[in-house]
Coordinates of C-alpha atoms in Angstrom, one line a residue:
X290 CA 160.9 93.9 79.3
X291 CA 157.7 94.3 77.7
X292 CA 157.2 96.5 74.3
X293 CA 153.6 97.0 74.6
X294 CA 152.3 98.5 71.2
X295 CA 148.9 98.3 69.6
X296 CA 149.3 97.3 66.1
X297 CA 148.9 99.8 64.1
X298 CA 151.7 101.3 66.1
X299 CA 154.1 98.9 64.4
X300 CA 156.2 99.0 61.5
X301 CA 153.7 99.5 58.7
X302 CA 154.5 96.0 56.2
X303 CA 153.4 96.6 52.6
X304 CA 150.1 95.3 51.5
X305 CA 152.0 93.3 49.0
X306 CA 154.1 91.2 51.6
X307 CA 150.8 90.7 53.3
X308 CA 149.6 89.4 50.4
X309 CA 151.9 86.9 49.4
X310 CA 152.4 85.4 52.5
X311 CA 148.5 85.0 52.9
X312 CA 148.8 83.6 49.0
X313 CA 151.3 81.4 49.7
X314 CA 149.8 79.7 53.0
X315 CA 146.2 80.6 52.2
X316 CA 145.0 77.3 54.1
X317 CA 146.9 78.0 57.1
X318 CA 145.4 82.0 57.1
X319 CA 141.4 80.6 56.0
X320 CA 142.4 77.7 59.6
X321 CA 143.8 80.9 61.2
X322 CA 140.3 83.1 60.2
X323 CA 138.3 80.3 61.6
X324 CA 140.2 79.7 64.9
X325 CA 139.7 83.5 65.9
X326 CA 136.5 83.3 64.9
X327 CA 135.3 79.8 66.8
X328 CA 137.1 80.7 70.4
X329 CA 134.8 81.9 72.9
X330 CA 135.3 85.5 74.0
X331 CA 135.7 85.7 77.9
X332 CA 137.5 81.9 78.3
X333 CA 141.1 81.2 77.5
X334 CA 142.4 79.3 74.6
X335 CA 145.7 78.9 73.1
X336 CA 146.9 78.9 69.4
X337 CA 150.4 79.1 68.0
X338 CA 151.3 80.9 64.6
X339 CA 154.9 79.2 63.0
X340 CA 157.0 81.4 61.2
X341 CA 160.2 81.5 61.2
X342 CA 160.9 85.4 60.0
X343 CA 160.1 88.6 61.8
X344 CA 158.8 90.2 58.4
X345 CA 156.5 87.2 57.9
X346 CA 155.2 86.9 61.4
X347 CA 154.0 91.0 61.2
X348 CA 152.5 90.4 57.9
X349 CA 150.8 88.1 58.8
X350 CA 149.4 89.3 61.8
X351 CA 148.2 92.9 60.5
X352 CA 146.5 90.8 57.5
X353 CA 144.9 88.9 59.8
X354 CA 143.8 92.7 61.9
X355 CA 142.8 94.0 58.4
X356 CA 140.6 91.2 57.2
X357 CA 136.7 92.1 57.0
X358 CA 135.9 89.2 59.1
X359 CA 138.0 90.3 62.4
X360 CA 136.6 93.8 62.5
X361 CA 134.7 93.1 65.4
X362 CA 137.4 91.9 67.1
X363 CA 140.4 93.7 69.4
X364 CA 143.6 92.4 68.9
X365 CA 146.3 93.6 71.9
X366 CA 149.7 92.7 70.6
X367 CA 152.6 92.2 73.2
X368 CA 156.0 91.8 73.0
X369 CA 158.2 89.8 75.6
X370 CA 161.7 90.2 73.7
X371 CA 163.6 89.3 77.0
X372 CA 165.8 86.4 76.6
X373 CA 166.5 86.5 80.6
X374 CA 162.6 86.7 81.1
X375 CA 161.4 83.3 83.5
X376 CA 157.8 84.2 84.4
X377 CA 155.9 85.2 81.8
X378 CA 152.4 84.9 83.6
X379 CA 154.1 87.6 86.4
X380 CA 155.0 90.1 83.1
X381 CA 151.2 89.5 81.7
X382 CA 149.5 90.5 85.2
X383 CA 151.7 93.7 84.6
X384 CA 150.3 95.0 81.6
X385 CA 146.7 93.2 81.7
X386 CA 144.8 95.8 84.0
X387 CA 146.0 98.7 81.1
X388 CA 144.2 96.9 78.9
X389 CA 141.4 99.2 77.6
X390 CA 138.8 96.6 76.8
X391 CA 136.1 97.4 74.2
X392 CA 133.0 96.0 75.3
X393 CA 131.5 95.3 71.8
X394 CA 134.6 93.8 70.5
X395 CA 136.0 89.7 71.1
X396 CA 139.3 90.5 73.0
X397 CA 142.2 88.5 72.1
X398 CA 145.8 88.8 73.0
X399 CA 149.1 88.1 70.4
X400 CA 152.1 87.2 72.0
X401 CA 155.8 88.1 70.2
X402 CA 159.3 87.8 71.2
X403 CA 159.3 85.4 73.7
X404 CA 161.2 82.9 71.5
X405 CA 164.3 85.3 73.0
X406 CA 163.7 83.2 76.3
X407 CA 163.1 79.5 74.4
X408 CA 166.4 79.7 73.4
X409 CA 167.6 77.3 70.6
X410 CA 169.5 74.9 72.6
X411 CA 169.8 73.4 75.9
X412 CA 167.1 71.3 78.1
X413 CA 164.3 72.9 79.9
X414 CA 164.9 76.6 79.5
X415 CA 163.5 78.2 82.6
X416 CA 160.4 80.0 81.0
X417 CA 159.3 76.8 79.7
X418 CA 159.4 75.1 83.2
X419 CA 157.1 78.2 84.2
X420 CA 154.8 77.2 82.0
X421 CA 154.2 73.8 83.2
X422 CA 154.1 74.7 86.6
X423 CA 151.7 77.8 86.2
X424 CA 149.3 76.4 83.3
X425 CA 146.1 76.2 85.5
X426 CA 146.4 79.8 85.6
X427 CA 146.2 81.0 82.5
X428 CA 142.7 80.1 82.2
X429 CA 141.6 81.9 85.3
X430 CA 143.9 85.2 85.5
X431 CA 143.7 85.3 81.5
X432 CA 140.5 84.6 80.3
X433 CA 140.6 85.2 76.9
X434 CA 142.4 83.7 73.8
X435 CA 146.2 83.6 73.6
X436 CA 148.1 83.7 69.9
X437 CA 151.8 82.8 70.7
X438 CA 153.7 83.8 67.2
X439 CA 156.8 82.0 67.2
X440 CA 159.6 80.0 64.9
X441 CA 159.5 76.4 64.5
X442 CA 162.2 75.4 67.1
X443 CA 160.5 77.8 69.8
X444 CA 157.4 75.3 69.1
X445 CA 158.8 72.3 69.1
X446 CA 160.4 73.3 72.5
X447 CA 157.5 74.2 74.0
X448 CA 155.8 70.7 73.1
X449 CA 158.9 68.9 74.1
X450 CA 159.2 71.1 77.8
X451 CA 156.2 72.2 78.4
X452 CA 153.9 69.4 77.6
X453 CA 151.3 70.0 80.3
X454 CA 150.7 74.3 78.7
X455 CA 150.8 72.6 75.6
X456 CA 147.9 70.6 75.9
X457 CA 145.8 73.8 76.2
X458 CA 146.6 74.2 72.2
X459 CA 143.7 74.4 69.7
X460 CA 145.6 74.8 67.1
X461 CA 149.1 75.3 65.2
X462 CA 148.9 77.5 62.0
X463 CA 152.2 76.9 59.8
X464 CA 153.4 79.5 57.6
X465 CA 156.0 78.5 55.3
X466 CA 158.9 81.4 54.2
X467 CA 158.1 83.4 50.7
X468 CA 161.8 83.0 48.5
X469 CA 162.0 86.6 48.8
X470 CA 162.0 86.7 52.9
X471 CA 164.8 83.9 52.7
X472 CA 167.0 85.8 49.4
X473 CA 166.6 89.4 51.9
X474 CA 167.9 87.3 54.7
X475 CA 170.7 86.7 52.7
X476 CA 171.7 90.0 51.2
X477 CA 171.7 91.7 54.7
X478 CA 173.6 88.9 56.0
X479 CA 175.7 86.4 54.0
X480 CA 176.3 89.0 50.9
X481 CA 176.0 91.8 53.2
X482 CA 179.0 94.4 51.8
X483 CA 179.7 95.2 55.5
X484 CA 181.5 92.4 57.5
X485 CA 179.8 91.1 60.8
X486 CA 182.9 92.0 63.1
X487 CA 182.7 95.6 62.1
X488 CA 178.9 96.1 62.9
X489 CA 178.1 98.1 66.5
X490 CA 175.9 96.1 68.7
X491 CA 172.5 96.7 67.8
X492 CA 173.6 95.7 63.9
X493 CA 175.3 93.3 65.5
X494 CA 172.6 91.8 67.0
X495 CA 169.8 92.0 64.5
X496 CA 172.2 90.2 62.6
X497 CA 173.0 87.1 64.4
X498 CA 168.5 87.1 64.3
X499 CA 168.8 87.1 60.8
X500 CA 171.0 84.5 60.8
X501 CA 169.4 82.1 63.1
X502 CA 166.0 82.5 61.8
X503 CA 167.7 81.4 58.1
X504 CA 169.5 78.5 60.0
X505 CA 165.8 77.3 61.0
X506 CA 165.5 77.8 57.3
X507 CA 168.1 76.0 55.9
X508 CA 168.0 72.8 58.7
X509 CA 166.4 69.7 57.2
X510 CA 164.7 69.2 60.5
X511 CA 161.7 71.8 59.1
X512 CA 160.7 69.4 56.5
X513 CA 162.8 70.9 53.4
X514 CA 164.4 68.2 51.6
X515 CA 168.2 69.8 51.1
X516 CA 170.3 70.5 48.4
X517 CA 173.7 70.6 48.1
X518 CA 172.6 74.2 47.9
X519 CA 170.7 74.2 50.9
X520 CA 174.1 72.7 52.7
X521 CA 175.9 75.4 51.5
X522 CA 174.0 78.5 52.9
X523 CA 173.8 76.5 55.9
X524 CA 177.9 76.1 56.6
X525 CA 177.8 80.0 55.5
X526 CA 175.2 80.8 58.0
X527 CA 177.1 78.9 60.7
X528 CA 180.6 80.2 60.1
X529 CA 179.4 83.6 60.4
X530 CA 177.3 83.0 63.4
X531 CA 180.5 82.0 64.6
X532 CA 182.2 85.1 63.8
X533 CA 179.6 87.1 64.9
X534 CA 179.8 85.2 68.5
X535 CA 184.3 85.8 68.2
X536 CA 184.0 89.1 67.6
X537 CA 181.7 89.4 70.7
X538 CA 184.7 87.5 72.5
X539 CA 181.5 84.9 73.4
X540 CA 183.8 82.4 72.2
X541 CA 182.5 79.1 73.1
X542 CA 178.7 79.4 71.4
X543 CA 181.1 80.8 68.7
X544 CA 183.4 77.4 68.8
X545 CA 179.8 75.9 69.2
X546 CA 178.8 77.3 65.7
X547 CA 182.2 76.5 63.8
X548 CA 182.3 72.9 64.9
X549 CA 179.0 72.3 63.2
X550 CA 180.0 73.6 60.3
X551 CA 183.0 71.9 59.8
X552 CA 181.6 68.8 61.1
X553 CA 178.8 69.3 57.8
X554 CA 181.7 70.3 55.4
X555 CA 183.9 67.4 56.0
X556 CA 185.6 66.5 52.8
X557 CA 183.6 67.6 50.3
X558 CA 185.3 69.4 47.6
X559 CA 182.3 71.9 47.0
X560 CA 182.8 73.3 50.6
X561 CA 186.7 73.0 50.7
X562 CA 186.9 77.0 51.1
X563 CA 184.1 76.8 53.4
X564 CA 185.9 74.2 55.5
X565 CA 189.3 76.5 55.1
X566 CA 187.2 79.3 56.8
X567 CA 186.1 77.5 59.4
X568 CA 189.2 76.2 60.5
X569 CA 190.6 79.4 60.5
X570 CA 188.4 81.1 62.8
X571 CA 188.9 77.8 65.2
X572 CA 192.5 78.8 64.9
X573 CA 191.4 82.5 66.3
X574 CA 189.3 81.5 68.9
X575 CA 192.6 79.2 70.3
X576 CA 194.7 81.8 70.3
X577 CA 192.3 84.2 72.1
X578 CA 191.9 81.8 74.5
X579 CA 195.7 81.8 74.7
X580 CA 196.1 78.3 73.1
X581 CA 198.6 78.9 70.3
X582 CA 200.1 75.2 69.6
X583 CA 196.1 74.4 69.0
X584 CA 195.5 77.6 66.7
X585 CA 198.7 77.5 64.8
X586 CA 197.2 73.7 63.8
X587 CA 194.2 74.9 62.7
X588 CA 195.9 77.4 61.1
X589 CA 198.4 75.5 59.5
X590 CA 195.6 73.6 57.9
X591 CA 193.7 76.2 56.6
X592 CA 196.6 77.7 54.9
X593 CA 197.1 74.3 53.1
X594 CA 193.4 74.4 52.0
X595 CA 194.2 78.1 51.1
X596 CA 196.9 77.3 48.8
X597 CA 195.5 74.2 47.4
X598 CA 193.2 76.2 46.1
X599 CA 194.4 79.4 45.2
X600 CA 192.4 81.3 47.7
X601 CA 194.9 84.4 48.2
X602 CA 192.5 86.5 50.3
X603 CA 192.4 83.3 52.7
X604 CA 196.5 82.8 52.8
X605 CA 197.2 86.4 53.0
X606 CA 194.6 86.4 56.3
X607 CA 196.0 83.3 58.0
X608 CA 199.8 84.2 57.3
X609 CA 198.8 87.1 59.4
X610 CA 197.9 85.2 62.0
X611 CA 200.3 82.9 62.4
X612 CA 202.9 85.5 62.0
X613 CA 201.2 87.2 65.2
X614 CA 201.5 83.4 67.1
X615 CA 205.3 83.8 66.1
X616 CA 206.1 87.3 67.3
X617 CA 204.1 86.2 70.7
X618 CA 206.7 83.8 71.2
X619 CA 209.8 86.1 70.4
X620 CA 210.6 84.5 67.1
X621 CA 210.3 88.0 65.4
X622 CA 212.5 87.1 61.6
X623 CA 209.9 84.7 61.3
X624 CA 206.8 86.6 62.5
X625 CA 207.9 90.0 60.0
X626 CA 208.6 87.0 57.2
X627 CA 205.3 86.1 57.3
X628 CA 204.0 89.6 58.2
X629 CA 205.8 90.7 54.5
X630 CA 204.2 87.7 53.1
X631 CA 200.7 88.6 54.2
X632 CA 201.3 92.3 53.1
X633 CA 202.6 91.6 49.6
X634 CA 199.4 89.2 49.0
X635 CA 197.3 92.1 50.6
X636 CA 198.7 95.2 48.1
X637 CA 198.0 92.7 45.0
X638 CA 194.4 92.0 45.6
X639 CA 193.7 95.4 46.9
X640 CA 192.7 94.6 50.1
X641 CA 192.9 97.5 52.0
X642 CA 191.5 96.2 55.1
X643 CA 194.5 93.6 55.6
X644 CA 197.1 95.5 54.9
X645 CA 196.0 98.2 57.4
X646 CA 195.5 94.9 60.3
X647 CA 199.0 93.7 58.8
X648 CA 200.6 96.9 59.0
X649 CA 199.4 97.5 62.6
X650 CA 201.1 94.2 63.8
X651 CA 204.3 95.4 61.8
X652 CA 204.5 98.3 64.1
X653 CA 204.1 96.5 67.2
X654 CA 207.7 94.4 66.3
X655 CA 209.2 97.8 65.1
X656 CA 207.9 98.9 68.9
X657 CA 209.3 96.4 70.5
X658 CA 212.6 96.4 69.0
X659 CA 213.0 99.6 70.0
X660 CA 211.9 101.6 66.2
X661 CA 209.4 103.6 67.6
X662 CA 209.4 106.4 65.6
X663 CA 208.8 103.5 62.5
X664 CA 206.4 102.0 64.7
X665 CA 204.3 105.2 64.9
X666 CA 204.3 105.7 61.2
X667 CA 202.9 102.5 60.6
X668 CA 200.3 102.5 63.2
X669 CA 199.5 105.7 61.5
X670 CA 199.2 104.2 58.0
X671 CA 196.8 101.2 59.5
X672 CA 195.0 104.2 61.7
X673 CA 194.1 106.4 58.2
X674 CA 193.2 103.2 56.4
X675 CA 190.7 101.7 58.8
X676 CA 189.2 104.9 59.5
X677 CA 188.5 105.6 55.5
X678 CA 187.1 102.1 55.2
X679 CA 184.7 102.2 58.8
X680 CA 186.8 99.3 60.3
X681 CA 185.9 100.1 63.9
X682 CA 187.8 97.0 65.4
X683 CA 190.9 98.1 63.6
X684 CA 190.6 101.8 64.3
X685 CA 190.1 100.8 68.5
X686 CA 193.4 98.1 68.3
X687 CA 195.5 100.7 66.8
X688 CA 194.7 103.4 68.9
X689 CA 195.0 101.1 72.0
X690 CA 198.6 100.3 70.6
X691 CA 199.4 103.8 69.7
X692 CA 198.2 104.9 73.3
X693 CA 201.3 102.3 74.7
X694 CA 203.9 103.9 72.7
X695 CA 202.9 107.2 74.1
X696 CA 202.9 105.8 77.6
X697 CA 206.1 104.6 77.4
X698 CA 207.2 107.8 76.2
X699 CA 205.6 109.6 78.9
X700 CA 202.9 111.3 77.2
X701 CA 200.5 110.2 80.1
X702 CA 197.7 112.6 78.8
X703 CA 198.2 111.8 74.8
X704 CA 198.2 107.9 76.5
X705 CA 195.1 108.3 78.4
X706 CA 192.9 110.0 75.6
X707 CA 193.7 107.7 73.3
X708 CA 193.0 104.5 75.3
X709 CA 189.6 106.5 76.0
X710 CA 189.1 106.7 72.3
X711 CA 189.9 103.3 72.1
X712 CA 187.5 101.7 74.7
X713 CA 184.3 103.9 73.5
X714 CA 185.0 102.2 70.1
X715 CA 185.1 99.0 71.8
X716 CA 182.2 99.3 73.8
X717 CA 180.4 100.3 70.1
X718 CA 180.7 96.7 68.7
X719 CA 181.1 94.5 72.3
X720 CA 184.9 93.6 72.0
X721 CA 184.8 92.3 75.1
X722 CA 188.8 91.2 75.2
X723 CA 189.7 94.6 73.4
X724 CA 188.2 96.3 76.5
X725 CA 189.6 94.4 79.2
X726 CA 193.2 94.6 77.6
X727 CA 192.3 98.6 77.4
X728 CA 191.4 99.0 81.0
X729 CA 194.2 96.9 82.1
X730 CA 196.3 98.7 80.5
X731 CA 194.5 102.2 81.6
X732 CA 195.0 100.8 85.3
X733 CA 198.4 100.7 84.8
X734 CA 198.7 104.1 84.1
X735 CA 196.9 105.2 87.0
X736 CA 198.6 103.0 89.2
X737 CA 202.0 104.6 88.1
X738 CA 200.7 108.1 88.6
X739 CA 199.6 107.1 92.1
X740 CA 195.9 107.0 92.0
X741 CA 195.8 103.4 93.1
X742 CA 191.4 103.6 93.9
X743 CA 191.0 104.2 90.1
X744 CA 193.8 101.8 89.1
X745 CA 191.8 99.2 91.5
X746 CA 188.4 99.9 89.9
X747 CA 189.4 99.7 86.3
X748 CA 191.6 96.4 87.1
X749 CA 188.3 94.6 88.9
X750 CA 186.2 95.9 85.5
X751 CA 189.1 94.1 83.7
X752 CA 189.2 90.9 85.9
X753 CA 185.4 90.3 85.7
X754 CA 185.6 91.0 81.7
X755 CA 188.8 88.4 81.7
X756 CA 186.8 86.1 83.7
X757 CA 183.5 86.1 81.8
X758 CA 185.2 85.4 78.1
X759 CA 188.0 82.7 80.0
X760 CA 190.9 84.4 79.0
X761 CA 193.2 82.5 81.3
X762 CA 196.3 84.8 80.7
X763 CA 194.6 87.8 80.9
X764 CA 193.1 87.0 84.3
X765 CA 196.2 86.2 85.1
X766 CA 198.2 89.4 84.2
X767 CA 195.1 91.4 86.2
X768 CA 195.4 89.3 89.0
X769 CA 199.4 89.8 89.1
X770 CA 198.7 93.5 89.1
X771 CA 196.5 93.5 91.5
X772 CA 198.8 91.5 93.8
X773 CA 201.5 94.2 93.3
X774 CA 198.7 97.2 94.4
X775 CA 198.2 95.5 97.6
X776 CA 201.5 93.8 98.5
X777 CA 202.7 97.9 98.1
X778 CA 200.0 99.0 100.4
X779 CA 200.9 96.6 103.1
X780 CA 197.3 94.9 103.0
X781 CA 199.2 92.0 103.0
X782 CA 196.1 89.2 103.3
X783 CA 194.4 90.6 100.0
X784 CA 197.7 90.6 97.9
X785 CA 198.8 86.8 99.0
X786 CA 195.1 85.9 97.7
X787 CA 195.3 87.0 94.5
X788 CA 199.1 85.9 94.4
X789 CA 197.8 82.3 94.9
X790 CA 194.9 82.9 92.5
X791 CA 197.7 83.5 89.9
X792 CA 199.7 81.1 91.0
X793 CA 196.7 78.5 90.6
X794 CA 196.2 79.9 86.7
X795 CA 200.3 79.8 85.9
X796 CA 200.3 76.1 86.9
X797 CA 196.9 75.9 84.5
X798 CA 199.0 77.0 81.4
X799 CA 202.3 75.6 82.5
X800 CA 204.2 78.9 82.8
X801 CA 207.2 77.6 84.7
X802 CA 209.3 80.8 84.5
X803 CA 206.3 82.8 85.9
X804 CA 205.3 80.5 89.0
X805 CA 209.1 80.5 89.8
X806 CA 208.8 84.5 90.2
X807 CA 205.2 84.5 91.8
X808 CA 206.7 82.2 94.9
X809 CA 209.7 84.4 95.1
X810 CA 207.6 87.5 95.7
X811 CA 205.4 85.4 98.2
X812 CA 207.9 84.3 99.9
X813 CA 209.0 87.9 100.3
X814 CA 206.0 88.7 101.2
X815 CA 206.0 86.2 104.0
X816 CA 209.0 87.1 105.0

């Protein structure tokens, strides 16, 4: 998708920022000045402007529009922010005819975004192959200069992928970060008051941006020799790109993320807590992916970090989890131990958020043995909490559990609005596992009140939502259901396919109790 905007059109950046970009890198703007002024009008030529922040990249651009020696030029700035885009001569040939073109002006085109499509990782990302295979074209169908503005990774992959467009280059105008670009990065990021989890999407997104563009920053790759400071930021900026990418339930660029930042912590007593973070989110990410021997041994080394070094925030968080590992598998004295535990560290450091998250998973043991009017009052207590505070995540779980008490009660109505409630928050910060438990669980409903099409529909939105973050028990609870529908409504074929797709993911996880019942109902079925 293109965002076509001339540049006055764009955010307005402070004459100061321009200037102390250009004063910082004044050799790269005077080789930038002369580079516009040099290329010939009606032939193409390539240049590439490196910076690594979006603030920079703007400044320096409308400097560079402002300056007395490019007022006879017209400057058409694009932006290509797609990161699914492949062709981007086919998305150029779009907008090029609207091009009003000033006949007394030197026409050059900017280029922004397309660093969305680069990608940071992986081997010959799609667009890049494009370029090699459509170079000789740029010349003829776009015969004017081209400014690509891009980060240094994006150009270092272009030279490393698309050698052949690359050669076209004239020349490559570096732009080092201003301390204050880098220190903003930070406070809207890493000292940000707001955690990542809790942001809706587009916050969400802008971000994880944020945070890659200081990882470029902070890698030693970009010339920089690093500190131990230096190392630091960068752990932080990986662990939290790898919450960021958990809370999106895009777990394995998020396991992608931790790894490297435990793998850089190792055993360095500076970055102990660091390391005791990381390990704890690895922990998470096994047990969403239903692995809970492998996240109770992440876990159980974070707490010893945790405790080791006093960190009582940390312990209170990852007795919480482990608690929840325990009431999964039915050992409930231990999981409400460790659930009064957590609490109690939560109440003295004031903590508000915890104990709402550790009160919620109280109430779902007092549900399930039966204390549901206990139950209720604590999911109420978590529910008033997270909503004064602007926890969305907490707000969505505990309405979600709050909408299965109801349920079970018979409130069907009370049940559905709730779950509705529930999945709208969801959808707000892309919980992707929240919303496929919640329409699993809406299906249900449906199902029991006989309305099997919209039980169907909202059981397939689950399964493809199960499928996409491989959640291998969750796929496997949809797929059961599913079975059921079908095997009820005599289409027999459709229900023995999905009862063999769940028998294929209960041999997967070694659930010997389950595959015992699957093959009893197929061989009813059969029968």
């Amino acid at each position: 998708m293109l965002s076509n905007k001339p540049w006055h059109q764009s955010k307005e950046i402070p004459e100061i920022d321009r200037q102390k970009i250009v004063e910082l890198n004044q050799e790269s703007f005077d080789q930038l000045l002369t580079f516009v002024d040099i290329v010939p009008d009606n032939a193409f030529d390539l240049g590439f402007i490196q910076s690594n922040f979006v603030k920079d990249r703007d400044a320096i651009i409308q400097a560079l529009i402002n300056h007395p020696d490019c007022q006879g030029m017209q400057f058409e700035i694009w932006d290509f922010p797609d990161p699914d885009m492949r062709f981007l001569m086919d998305e150029i040939l779009k907008v090029l005819p609207t091009v009003k073109v000033q006949p007394d002006k030197k026409l050059i085109f900017i280029v922004r975004g397309v660093e969305n499509a680069i990608g940071m990782t992986g081997e010959y990302p799609p667009m890049l192959v494009d370029f090699n295979w459509v170079r000789d074209a740029y010349p003829v169908k776009v015969p004017h200069p081209m400014i690509f503005c891009l980060p240094d990774y994006a150009i270092t992959r272009v030279a490393n992928y698309a050698p052949d467009f690359w050669a076209w280059n004239s020349g490559t105008f570096v732009f080092k970060t201003p301390v204050n670009t880098r220190d903003d990065a930070i406070s809207q990021t890493l000292d940000a008051s707001k955690g990542i989890s809790n942001c809706e999407l587009p916050e969400k997104q802008e971000r994880i941006d944020l945070l890659k563009r200081l990882l470029i920053e902070y890698t030693p790759s970009n010339g920089r020799e690093e500190t131990q400071g230096d190392l630091k930021t960068r752990i932080r900026v990986l662990n939290d790109l790898g919450i960021a990418y958990r809370s999106r339930s895009e777990y394995k660029t998020a396991k992608y993320y931790l790894e490297q930042a435990l793998d850089l912590a190792k055993d360095d007593e500076e970055f102990i807590s660091l390391k005791a973070n990381t390990l704890h989110e690895l922990g998470w990410i096994q047990n969403d992916w239903g692995n809970p021997k492998e996240a109770s041994a992440f876990y159980q080394q974070s707490l010893e970090i945790y405790e080791k070094i006093g960190n009582v925030q940390g312990k209170a968080a990852t007795l919480h989890q482990l608690a929840g590992i325990y009431a999964d598998r039915e050992e409930v004295e231990q999981a409400i131990a460790f659930y009064q535990q957590s609490l109690e560290l939560w109440e003295k450091i004031g903590n508000v958020q915890g104990k709402a998250a550790t009160l919620h998973q109280l109430a779902g043991i007092y549900a399930n043995q039966g204390e549901v009017e206990q139950a209720i009052a604590s999911y109420q207590q978590s529910l008033e909490i997270s909503e004064k505070i602007g926890n969305v995540q907490g707000k969505a779980a505990t309405l979600h559990c709050l909408a299965i008490i109801y349920a079970n009660r018979g409130e069907v109505e009370q049940a559905i609005a709730f779950y509705q409630q529930s999945l709208e928050l969801l959808e707000k910060v892309g919980d992707v596992r929240g919303k496929a438990a919640t329409l699993h669980r809406l299906a249900g409903i449906y199902a029991d009140r006989g309305e099997v099409e919209q039980a169907i529909a909202f059981y397939q939105q689950s399964l493809e939502l199960w499928g996409k973050i491989g959640n291998v028990q969750g796929k496997a609870a949809t797929l059961h259901c599913l079975a059921i529908i079908y095997a009820d409504r005599e289409e027999v074929e459709q229900a023995i396919a999905f009862y063999q797709q769940y028998l294929e993911l209960l041999e997967k996880v070694g659930d010997v109790r389950g595959k015992a019942a699957t093959l009893h109902r197929l061989a009813g079925i059969y029968a």
